[in-house]
Amino acid sequence: MTEQLDPKDVRILSDILALVLDEQPGQAITALETIRSRAKRHNMTGGALKNLFMSLAVDENHMGQTALLERLQRERDQLEKLVQKSEIRVRILQSQLSQSQQDSQYLLSEAALGRSQQSWRYAAIGVALFAGLLIGTAATSVVHTMTAPIRIDRASYLR
């Protein structure tokens, strides 16, 4: 029975329970009279009471401990499967993290190597430019020396 019990039925069942338990003298008689009056008021027959008890016996919320244990076992099995899936997922994520860390270390070392090579490149370019300027200046001097007309010193004639 998945729906809630009717409040009228609950009152009748509580009176029946009081009748069965009979904790205080006279309470059973009062409960029996109350049950009779409520049953007449609500047009409830003995068969309806029997059906009410049968529905409670079948109701999942009122089943015995074996049904509860079976349900708990199924839930435990589901949780174990979930834990196994989670552990597999954690292992996959750990391997991905390890791979990412290795890739990061590789990229950092490549970047450091590239920076060190760039500084040497800039130094080599600077040295090549300086050497080119020196060679150019020397070559220009040699060309001017070779192509310049021979000068005659005329000061020796004036003496």
Coordinates of N, CA and C in Angstrom, one line a residue:
M1 N 0.8 -1.2 0.0 CA 0.0 0.0 0.0 C 0.9 1.2 0.0
T2 N 0.9 1.9 -1.1 CA 1.8 3.1 -1.2 C 1.2 4.4 -0.7
E3 N -0.2 4.5 -0.7 CA -0.7 5.7 -0.2 C -0.8 5.7 1.3
Q4 N -1.1 6.9 1.9 CA -1.2 7.0 3.3 C -2.5 6.4 3.8
L5 N -2.5 6.0 5.0 CA -3.7 5.5 5.6 C -4.7 6.6 5.9
D6 N -6.0 6.3 5.8 CA -7.0 7.3 6.1 C -7.0 7.5 7.6
P7 N -7.1 8.8 8.1 CA -7.1 9.1 9.5 C -8.2 8.3 10.3
K8 N -9.3 8.1 9.6 CA -10.4 7.3 10.3 C -9.9 5.9 10.6
D9 N -9.3 5.3 9.6 CA -8.8 4.0 9.8 C -7.7 3.9 10.9
V10 N -6.9 4.9 10.9 CA -5.9 5.0 11.9 C -6.5 5.0 13.3
R11 N -7.5 5.8 13.5 CA -8.2 5.9 14.8 C -8.8 4.5 15.2
I12 N -9.4 3.9 14.2 CA -10.0 2.6 14.6 C -8.9 1.6 14.9
L13 N -7.8 1.6 14.2 CA -6.7 0.7 14.5 C -6.1 1.0 15.8
S14 N -6.0 2.2 16.2 CA -5.4 2.5 17.5 C -6.4 2.1 18.6
D15 N -7.7 2.2 18.4 CA -8.6 1.6 19.4 C -8.5 0.1 19.5
I16 N -8.3 -0.6 18.4 CA -8.1 -2.0 18.4 C -6.9 -2.4 19.2
L17 N -5.8 -1.6 18.9 CA -4.6 -1.8 19.7 C -4.8 -1.6 21.2
A18 N -5.5 -0.6 21.5 CA -5.8 -0.4 23.0 C -6.6 -1.6 23.5
L19 N -7.6 -2.1 22.7 CA -8.4 -3.2 23.1 C -7.5 -4.5 23.4
V20 N -6.5 -4.7 22.5 CA -5.7 -5.9 22.6 C -4.7 -5.7 23.8
L21 N -4.1 -4.5 23.9 CA -3.2 -4.4 25.0 C -3.8 -4.3 26.4
D22 N -4.9 -3.7 26.5 CA -5.6 -3.6 27.8 C -4.7 -3.3 29.0
E23 N -4.0 -2.1 28.8 CA -3.1 -1.8 29.8 C -3.7 -1.3 31.2
Q24 N -4.9 -0.7 31.1 CA -5.5 -0.2 32.3 C -6.9 -0.9 32.3
P25 N -7.4 -1.2 33.5 CA -8.7 -1.8 33.6 C -9.8 -0.9 33.1
G26 N -10.7 -1.4 32.4 CA -11.8 -0.6 31.8 C -11.5 0.0 30.5
Q27 N -10.2 0.1 30.1 CA -9.9 0.7 28.9 C -10.3 -0.1 27.7
A28 N -10.3 -1.4 27.8 CA -10.6 -2.3 26.8 C -12.1 -2.2 26.4
I29 N -12.9 -2.0 27.5 CA -14.4 -1.9 27.2 C -14.7 -0.6 26.5
T30 N -14.0 0.5 26.9 CA -14.2 1.8 26.3 C -13.7 1.7 24.9
A31 N -12.6 1.1 24.6 CA -12.0 1.0 23.2 C -13.0 0.2 22.4
L32 N -13.6 -0.9 22.9 CA -14.5 -1.7 22.1 C -15.8 -0.9 21.8
E33 N -16.3 -0.1 22.7 CA -17.4 0.7 22.4 C -17.1 1.8 21.4
T34 N -15.9 2.3 21.5 CA -15.5 3.4 20.5 C -15.4 2.8 19.1
I35 N -14.8 1.5 19.0 CA -14.6 0.9 17.7 C -16.0 0.6 17.1
R36 N -16.9 0.2 17.9 CA -18.3 -0.1 17.4 C -18.9 1.1 16.9
S37 N -18.8 2.2 17.7 CA -19.5 3.5 17.3 C -18.8 4.1 16.0
R38 N -17.5 4.0 15.9 CA -16.9 4.6 14.7 C -17.1 3.7 13.5
A39 N -17.2 2.4 13.7 CA -17.5 1.5 12.6 C -18.9 1.8 12.0
K40 N -19.8 2.0 12.9 CA -21.2 2.3 12.5 C -21.3 3.6 11.8
R41 N -20.6 4.6 12.4 CA -20.6 6.0 11.9 C -20.0 6.0 10.5
H42 N -18.9 5.3 10.2 CA -18.2 5.3 8.9 C -18.6 4.2 8.0
N43 N -19.7 3.5 8.4 CA -20.2 2.3 7.6 C -19.1 1.3 7.3
M44 N -18.3 1.0 8.3 CA -17.2 0.0 8.1 C -17.7 -1.4 8.6
T45 N -17.5 -2.3 7.8 CA -17.9 -3.7 8.1 C -16.7 -4.5 8.6
G46 N -16.9 -5.7 9.1 CA -15.8 -6.5 9.6 C -14.9 -6.9 8.4
G47 N -15.5 -7.1 7.2 CA -14.6 -7.4 6.0 C -13.7 -6.2 5.7
A48 N -14.2 -5.0 5.9 CA -13.4 -3.8 5.6 C -12.2 -3.7 6.6
L49 N -12.5 -4.0 7.8 CA -11.4 -4.1 8.8 C -10.4 -5.2 8.5
K50 N -10.9 -6.3 8.0 CA -10.0 -7.4 7.6 C -9.1 -7.0 6.5
N51 N -9.7 -6.3 5.5 CA -9.0 -5.8 4.3 C -7.9 -4.8 4.7
L52 N -8.3 -4.0 5.7 CA -7.4 -3.0 6.2 C -6.1 -3.6 6.9
F53 N -6.4 -4.7 7.6 CA -5.3 -5.4 8.3 C -4.5 -6.1 7.2
M54 N -5.1 -6.7 6.2 CA -4.4 -7.4 5.1 C -3.5 -6.4 4.3
S55 N -4.0 -5.2 4.1 CA -3.2 -4.2 3.4 C -2.0 -3.8 4.2
L56 N -2.2 -3.7 5.5 CA -1.0 -3.4 6.4 C 0.0 -4.5 6.4
A57 N -0.5 -5.7 6.3 CA 0.5 -6.8 6.3 C 1.3 -6.9 5.0
V58 N 0.7 -6.4 3.9 CA 1.4 -6.3 2.6 C 2.2 -5.1 2.4
D59 N 1.9 -4.0 3.1 CA 2.5 -2.7 3.0 C 4.0 -2.8 3.2
E60 N 4.8 -2.2 2.3 CA 6.3 -2.3 2.4 C 6.8 -1.6 3.6
N61 N 6.1 -0.6 4.1 CA 6.6 0.1 5.3 C 6.4 -0.8 6.6
H62 N 5.5 -1.8 6.5 CA 5.2 -2.6 7.6 C 5.7 -4.1 7.4
M63 N 6.5 -4.3 6.5 CA 7.0 -5.7 6.2 C 8.0 -6.1 7.3
G64 N 8.3 -7.4 7.3 CA 9.1 -7.9 8.3 C 10.6 -7.6 8.1
Q65 N 11.4 -8.1 9.0 CA 12.8 -7.8 8.9 C 13.5 -8.4 7.7
T66 N 13.0 -9.5 7.2 CA 13.6 -10.1 6.1 C 13.5 -9.2 4.8
A67 N 12.4 -8.6 4.7 CA 12.2 -7.7 3.5 C 13.2 -6.5 3.7
L68 N 13.2 -6.0 4.9 CA 14.1 -4.9 5.2 C 15.6 -5.3 5.0
L69 N 16.0 -6.5 5.4 CA 17.3 -6.9 5.2 C 17.6 -7.1 3.7
E70 N 16.7 -7.6 3.0 CA 16.9 -7.7 1.5 C 17.0 -6.4 0.8
R71 N 16.2 -5.4 1.3 CA 16.3 -4.1 0.7 C 17.7 -3.5 1.0
L72 N 18.1 -3.6 2.3 CA 19.4 -3.1 2.7 C 20.5 -3.8 2.0
Q73 N 20.4 -5.1 1.7 CA 21.4 -5.8 1.0 C 21.5 -5.3 -0.5
R74 N 20.4 -5.0 -1.1 CA 20.4 -4.5 -2.5 C 21.0 -3.1 -2.5
E75 N 20.7 -2.3 -1.5 CA 21.3 -0.9 -1.4 C 22.8 -1.0 -1.2
R76 N 23.2 -2.0 -0.3 CA 24.6 -2.1 -0.1 C 25.4 -2.5 -1.3
D77 N 24.7 -3.5 -2.1 CA 25.3 -3.9 -3.3 C 25.5 -2.7 -4.3
Q78 N 24.4 -1.9 -4.4 CA 24.5 -0.7 -5.3 C 25.6 0.2 -4.8
L79 N 25.7 0.4 -3.5 CA 26.7 1.3 -3.0 C 28.1 0.8 -3.3
E80 N 28.3 -0.6 -3.2 CA 29.6 -1.2 -3.5 C 29.9 -1.0 -4.9
K81 N 29.0 -1.1 -5.8 CA 29.2 -0.9 -7.2 C 29.6 0.5 -7.5
L82 N 28.9 1.4 -6.8 CA 29.2 2.9 -7.0 C 30.6 3.2 -6.5
V83 N 31.0 2.5 -5.4 CA 32.4 2.7 -4.8 C 33.4 2.2 -5.8
Q84 N 33.1 1.0 -6.4 CA 34.1 0.5 -7.4 C 34.2 1.4 -8.6
K85 N 33.1 1.9 -9.1 CA 33.1 2.8 -10.2 C 33.9 4.1 -9.8
S86 N 33.7 4.6 -8.6 CA 34.4 5.8 -8.2 C 35.9 5.5 -8.1
E87 N 36.3 4.4 -7.6 CA 37.7 4.0 -7.5 C 38.3 4.0 -8.9
I88 N 37.6 3.4 -9.8 CA 38.2 3.3 -11.2 C 38.3 4.7 -11.7
R89 N 37.3 5.6 -11.5 CA 37.4 6.9 -12.0 C 38.5 7.7 -11.3
V90 N 38.8 7.4 -10.0 CA 39.9 8.1 -9.3 C 41.2 7.7 -10.0
R91 N 41.4 6.4 -10.2 CA 42.6 5.9 -10.9 C 42.8 6.5 -12.2
I92 N 41.8 6.6 -13.0 CA 41.9 7.2 -14.3 C 42.3 8.7 -14.2
L93 N 41.7 9.4 -13.2 CA 42.0 10.8 -13.0 C 43.4 11.0 -12.5
Q94 N 43.9 10.0 -11.7 CA 45.3 10.1 -11.2 C 46.3 9.9 -12.3
S95 N 46.0 9.0 -13.2 CA 46.9 8.7 -14.3 C 46.9 10.0 -15.3
Q96 N 45.7 10.6 -15.5 CA 45.7 11.8 -16.3 C 46.4 12.9 -15.6
L97 N 46.3 13.0 -14.3 CA 47.1 14.1 -13.6 C 48.6 13.8 -13.7
S98 N 49.0 12.6 -13.6 CA 50.4 12.2 -13.7 C 50.9 12.6 -15.1
Q99 N 50.1 12.2 -16.1 CA 50.5 12.6 -17.5 C 50.6 14.1 -17.7
S100 N 49.6 14.8 -17.2 CA 49.6 16.3 -17.3 C 50.9 16.9 -16.6
Q101 N 51.2 16.3 -15.4 CA 52.4 16.8 -14.8 C 53.7 16.6 -15.6
Q102 N 53.8 15.4 -16.2 CA 54.9 15.1 -17.0 C 55.0 16.0 -18.2
D103 N 53.8 16.3 -18.8 CA 53.8 17.2 -20.0 C 54.2 18.6 -19.5
S104 N 53.7 19.0 -18.4 CA 54.1 20.3 -17.9 C 55.6 20.4 -17.6
Q105 N 56.2 19.4 -17.0 CA 57.6 19.4 -16.8 C 58.4 19.5 -18.1
Y106 N 57.9 18.7 -19.1 CA 58.6 18.7 -20.4 C 58.5 20.1 -21.0
L107 N 57.3 20.7 -21.0 CA 57.2 22.1 -21.6 C 58.0 23.1 -20.8
L108 N 58.1 23.0 -19.5 CA 58.9 23.9 -18.8 C 60.4 23.8 -19.2
S109 N 60.9 22.5 -19.3 CA 62.3 22.3 -19.7 C 62.5 22.8 -21.1
E110 N 61.6 22.6 -22.0 CA 61.7 23.1 -23.4 C 61.7 24.6 -23.4
A111 N 60.9 25.3 -22.6 CA 60.9 26.7 -22.5 C 62.2 27.3 -22.0
A112 N 62.7 26.6 -20.9 CA 64.0 27.1 -20.4 C 65.1 26.9 -21.4
L113 N 65.1 25.8 -22.1 CA 66.1 25.5 -23.2 C 66.0 26.6 -24.3
G114 N 64.8 26.9 -24.7 CA 64.5 27.9 -25.7 C 65.0 29.3 -25.3
R115 N 64.8 29.6 -24.0 CA 65.2 30.9 -23.5 C 66.8 31.0 -23.5
S116 N 67.4 29.9 -23.1 CA 68.9 29.9 -23.1 C 69.4 30.0 -24.5
Q117 N 68.8 29.3 -25.4 CA 69.3 29.4 -26.8 C 69.0 30.7 -27.4
Q118 N 68.0 31.4 -27.0 CA 67.7 32.7 -27.6 C 68.7 33.7 -27.1
S119 N 69.1 33.6 -25.8 CA 70.1 34.5 -25.4 C 71.5 34.3 -26.1
W120 N 71.8 33.1 -26.4 CA 73.0 32.8 -27.2 C 72.9 33.3 -28.6
R121 N 71.7 33.2 -29.1 CA 71.4 33.7 -30.5 C 71.6 35.2 -30.6
Y122 N 71.0 35.9 -29.6 CA 71.2 37.3 -29.6 C 72.6 37.8 -29.4
A123 N 73.4 37.0 -28.6 CA 74.8 37.3 -28.4 C 75.5 37.1 -29.7
A124 N 75.2 36.0 -30.4 CA 75.9 35.6 -31.6 C 75.6 36.7 -32.7
I125 N 74.3 37.1 -32.8 CA 73.9 38.1 -33.7 C 74.7 39.4 -33.4
G126 N 74.8 39.8 -32.2 CA 75.5 41.0 -31.8 C 77.0 40.9 -32.2
V127 N 77.6 39.8 -31.9 CA 79.0 39.6 -32.2 C 79.2 39.7 -33.8
A128 N 78.3 39.0 -34.5 CA 78.4 39.0 -36.0 C 78.2 40.4 -36.5
L129 N 77.3 41.2 -36.0 CA 77.2 42.6 -36.4 C 78.4 43.4 -36.1
F130 N 79.0 43.3 -34.9 CA 80.2 44.0 -34.6 C 81.4 43.6 -35.5
A131 N 81.5 42.3 -35.7 CA 82.6 41.8 -36.6 C 82.3 42.3 -38.0
G132 N 81.1 42.3 -38.4 CA 80.8 42.9 -39.8 C 81.1 44.3 -39.9
L133 N 80.8 45.1 -38.9 CA 81.2 46.5 -38.9 C 82.7 46.7 -39.0
L134 N 83.5 45.9 -38.2 CA 84.9 46.0 -38.2 C 85.5 45.6 -39.6
I135 N 85.0 44.5 -40.1 CA 85.4 44.1 -41.4 C 85.1 45.1 -42.5
G136 N 83.9 45.6 -42.4 CA 83.4 46.6 -43.3 C 84.3 47.9 -43.3
T137 N 84.6 48.3 -42.1 CA 85.5 49.5 -41.9 C 86.9 49.2 -42.5
A138 N 87.4 48.0 -42.1 CA 88.8 47.7 -42.6 C 88.7 47.5 -44.2
A139 N 87.7 46.9 -44.7 CA 87.6 46.8 -46.1 C 87.5 48.1 -46.8
T140 N 86.7 49.0 -46.2 CA 86.6 50.3 -46.8 C 87.9 51.1 -46.8
S141 N 88.7 50.9 -45.7 CA 90.0 51.6 -45.7 C 90.9 51.0 -46.7
V142 N 90.9 49.7 -46.9 CA 91.8 49.1 -47.9 C 91.4 49.5 -49.3
V143 N 90.1 49.6 -49.6 CA 89.7 50.0 -50.9 C 90.1 51.5 -51.1
H144 N 89.9 52.3 -50.2 CA 90.3 53.7 -50.3 C 91.8 53.9 -50.5
T145 N 92.5 53.1 -49.8 CA 94.0 53.1 -49.9 C 94.4 52.6 -51.3
M146 N 93.8 51.6 -51.8 CA 94.2 51.1 -53.1 C 93.7 52.0 -54.3
T147 N 92.6 52.6 -54.1 CA 92.1 53.4 -55.3 C 92.5 54.9 -55.2
A148 N 93.0 55.3 -54.1 CA 93.3 56.7 -54.0 C 94.5 57.0 -54.9
P149 N 94.5 58.2 -55.6 CA 95.6 58.6 -56.4 C 96.9 58.8 -55.6
I150 N 98.0 58.5 -56.2 CA 99.3 58.7 -55.5 C 99.5 60.2 -55.3
R151 N 99.9 60.6 -54.2 CA 100.1 62.0 -53.9 C 101.6 62.2 -54.0
I152 N 101.8 63.3 -54.6 CA 103.2 63.7 -54.8 C 103.4 64.8 -53.8
D153 N 104.4 64.7 -53.1 CA 104.8 65.7 -52.1 C 105.4 66.9 -52.8
R154 N 104.8 68.0 -53.0 CA 105.4 69.1 -53.7 C 106.1 70.1 -52.7
A155 N 106.0 69.8 -51.5 CA 106.7 70.7 -50.6 C 108.2 70.5 -50.8
S156 N 108.7 69.4 -51.3 CA 110.1 69.3 -51.5 C 110.6 70.2 -52.6
Y157 N 109.7 70.5 -53.6 CA 110.1 71.4 -54.7 C 110.3 72.9 -54.2
L158 N 109.6 73.2 -53.3 CA 109.6 74.6 -52.8 C 110.8 74.9 -52.0
R159 N 111.5 74.3 -51.7 CA 112.7 74.6 -50.9 C 113.8 75.0 -51.6

